[in-house]
CSV table of C-alpha atoms and ligand atoms in Angstrom, one decimal:
chain,number,residue,atom,x,y,z
A,1,UNK,CA,5.2,19.8,20.7
A,2,UNK,CA,2.7,18.0,18.6
A,3,UNK,CA,3.5,20.3,15.6
A,4,UNK,CA,7.1,21.1,14.8
A,5,UNK,CA,9.4,22.1,12.1
A,6,UNK,CA,12.0,19.6,10.9
A,7,UNK,CA,13.9,21.6,8.3
A,8,UNK,CA,13.6,23.1,4.8
A,9,UNK,CA,12.4,20.6,2.2
A,10,UNK,CA,15.5,21.2,0.1
A,11,UNK,CA,17.7,20.3,3.0
A,12,UNK,CA,16.6,16.6,3.0
A,13,UNK,CA,18.6,14.2,1.0
A,14,UNK,CA,16.7,11.8,-1.2
A,15,UNK,CA,15.5,8.7,0.6
A,16,UNK,CA,15.1,8.0,4.3
A,17,UNK,CA,16.3,10.5,6.9
A,18,UNK,CA,16.2,9.6,10.6
A,19,UNK,CA,15.6,12.5,13.0
A,20,UNK,CA,16.9,11.0,16.3
A,21,UNK,CA,15.7,13.9,18.5
A,22,UNK,CA,12.2,13.6,17.1
A,23,UNK,CA,12.2,9.8,16.8
A,24,UNK,CA,10.9,10.2,13.3
A,25,UNK,CA,11.7,9.2,9.7
A,26,UNK,CA,11.3,11.8,7.0
A,27,UNK,CA,11.3,10.2,3.6
A,28,UNK,CA,11.9,12.2,0.5
A,29,UNK,CA,11.1,10.9,-3.0
A,30,UNK,CA,12.0,13.7,-5.4
A,31,UNK,CA,9.5,16.5,-4.7
A,32,UNK,CA,7.4,14.4,-2.4
A,33,UNK,CA,7.7,13.8,1.3
A,34,UNK,CA,6.2,11.7,4.0
A,35,UNK,CA,6.9,11.0,7.7
A,36,UNK,CA,6.8,7.8,9.7
A,37,UNK,CA,7.1,7.6,13.5
A,38,UNK,CA,10.0,5.6,14.9
A,39,UNK,CA,7.9,4.9,18.0
A,40,UNK,CA,7.3,1.1,18.2
A,41,UNK,CA,3.7,0.4,18.8
A,42,UNK,CA,4.5,-2.3,21.4
A,43,UNK,CA,6.2,-0.4,24.3
A,44,UNK,CA,7.6,2.6,22.6
A,45,UNK,CA,11.2,1.7,21.8
A,46,UNK,CA,12.8,3.5,18.8
A,47,UNK,CA,12.7,1.3,15.7
A,48,UNK,CA,15.7,1.2,13.4
A,49,UNK,CA,15.7,1.1,9.6
A,50,UNK,CA,17.6,-1.9,8.1
A,51,UNK,CA,18.6,-0.9,4.6
A,52,UNK,CA,19.7,-4.5,3.7
A,53,UNK,CA,16.3,-6.0,4.2
A,54,UNK,CA,14.4,-2.7,3.8
A,55,UNK,CA,12.4,-2.9,7.0
A,56,UNK,CA,12.1,-1.4,10.4
A,57,UNK,CA,13.3,-3.5,13.3
A,58,UNK,CA,12.6,-2.9,17.0
A,59,UNK,CA,15.7,-3.7,19.2
A,60,UNK,CA,13.6,-4.3,22.3
A,61,UNK,CA,11.4,-7.3,21.6
A,62,UNK,CA,12.0,-8.0,17.9
A,63,UNK,CA,9.0,-6.5,16.1
A,64,UNK,CA,9.5,-6.1,12.4
A,65,UNK,CA,7.7,-3.6,10.1
A,66,UNK,CA,7.6,-3.2,6.4
A,67,UNK,CA,8.8,-0.1,4.6
A,68,UNK,CA,5.3,1.4,4.8
A,69,UNK,CA,5.3,0.8,8.6
A,70,UNK,CA,2.8,-2.1,8.6
A,71,UNK,CA,3.6,-5.0,10.9
A,72,UNK,CA,5.5,-8.1,9.6
A,73,UNK,CA,5.7,-9.7,13.0
A,74,UNK,CA,5.0,-8.6,16.6
A,75,UNK,CA,4.7,-8.2,19.5
A,76,UNK,CA,3.9,-4.8,18.0
A,77,UNK,CA,0.0,-4.7,17.7
A,78,UNK,CA,-0.2,-2.1,15.0
A,79,UNK,CA,1.6,-0.2,12.2
A,80,UNK,CA,4.0,2.7,12.8
A,81,UNK,CA,2.2,6.0,12.6
A,82,UNK,CA,2.3,8.3,9.6
A,83,UNK,CA,2.0,12.0,10.2
A,84,UNK,CA,0.6,14.8,8.1
A,85,UNK,CA,3.1,17.4,6.8
A,86,UNK,CA,2.8,21.0,5.8
A,87,UNK,CA,5.0,23.9,4.8
A,88,UNK,CA,5.3,26.7,7.3
A,89,UNK,CA,5.0,30.3,6.1
A,90,UNK,CA,8.7,30.7,6.5
A,91,UNK,CA,9.5,27.7,4.3
A,92,UNK,CA,10.0,24.8,6.7
A,93,UNK,CA,8.6,21.3,6.5
A,94,UNK,CA,6.3,20.9,9.5
A,95,UNK,CA,5.1,17.7,11.1
A,96,UNK,CA,1.7,17.5,12.6
A,97,UNK,CA,1.8,14.6,15.1
A,98,UNK,CA,-1.9,15.1,16.0
A,99,UNK,CA,-2.8,14.2,12.4
A,100,UNK,CA,-2.3,10.6,11.4
A,101,UNK,CA,-2.5,9.8,7.7
A,102,UNK,CA,-2.5,6.5,5.8
A,103,UNK,CA,0.4,5.1,3.9
A,104,UNK,CA,-0.8,6.5,0.5
A,105,UNK,CA,-0.1,10.0,1.9
A,106,UNK,CA,2.5,12.2,0.1
A,107,UNK,CA,3.1,15.8,0.6
A,108,UNK,CA,4.4,18.1,-2.1
A,109,UNK,CA,5.6,21.4,-0.7
A,110,UNK,CA,4.1,24.3,-2.7
A,111,UNK,CA,6.6,26.3,-4.7
A,112,UNK,CA,7.3,29.5,-2.9
A,113,UNK,CA,7.7,32.9,-4.7
B,201,FES,FE1,9.2,-2.7,20.1
B,201,FES,FE2,8.6,-4.2,22.2
B,201,FES,S1,8.9,-2.1,22.2
B,201,FES,S2,8.9,-4.8,20.2
């Protein structure tokens, strides 16, 4: 699916959360959220977050990406994708993988009644 629910906003711990089954990072900063694809833009391996150096590393051919997904060094030709988020009517954070956004993007789930 190109659009999928990843969990209730309140269920995400602060900071970076790796969703292995979706190959996706969901980052929470207080009340704000954003999502970065773990799909390496070289040949599609899953990048790994390295907390010590605060960057994403690809285990396949050694690409490195900054915290915002931009390329530090290749062979990856472009930055990791950022995806738009939404809140589903039943209160789940929803990722729209058809909608890429830039690294200034932040989503604040609306308060529900
Ligand atoms: Fe990531 Fe090649 S697939 S560097």
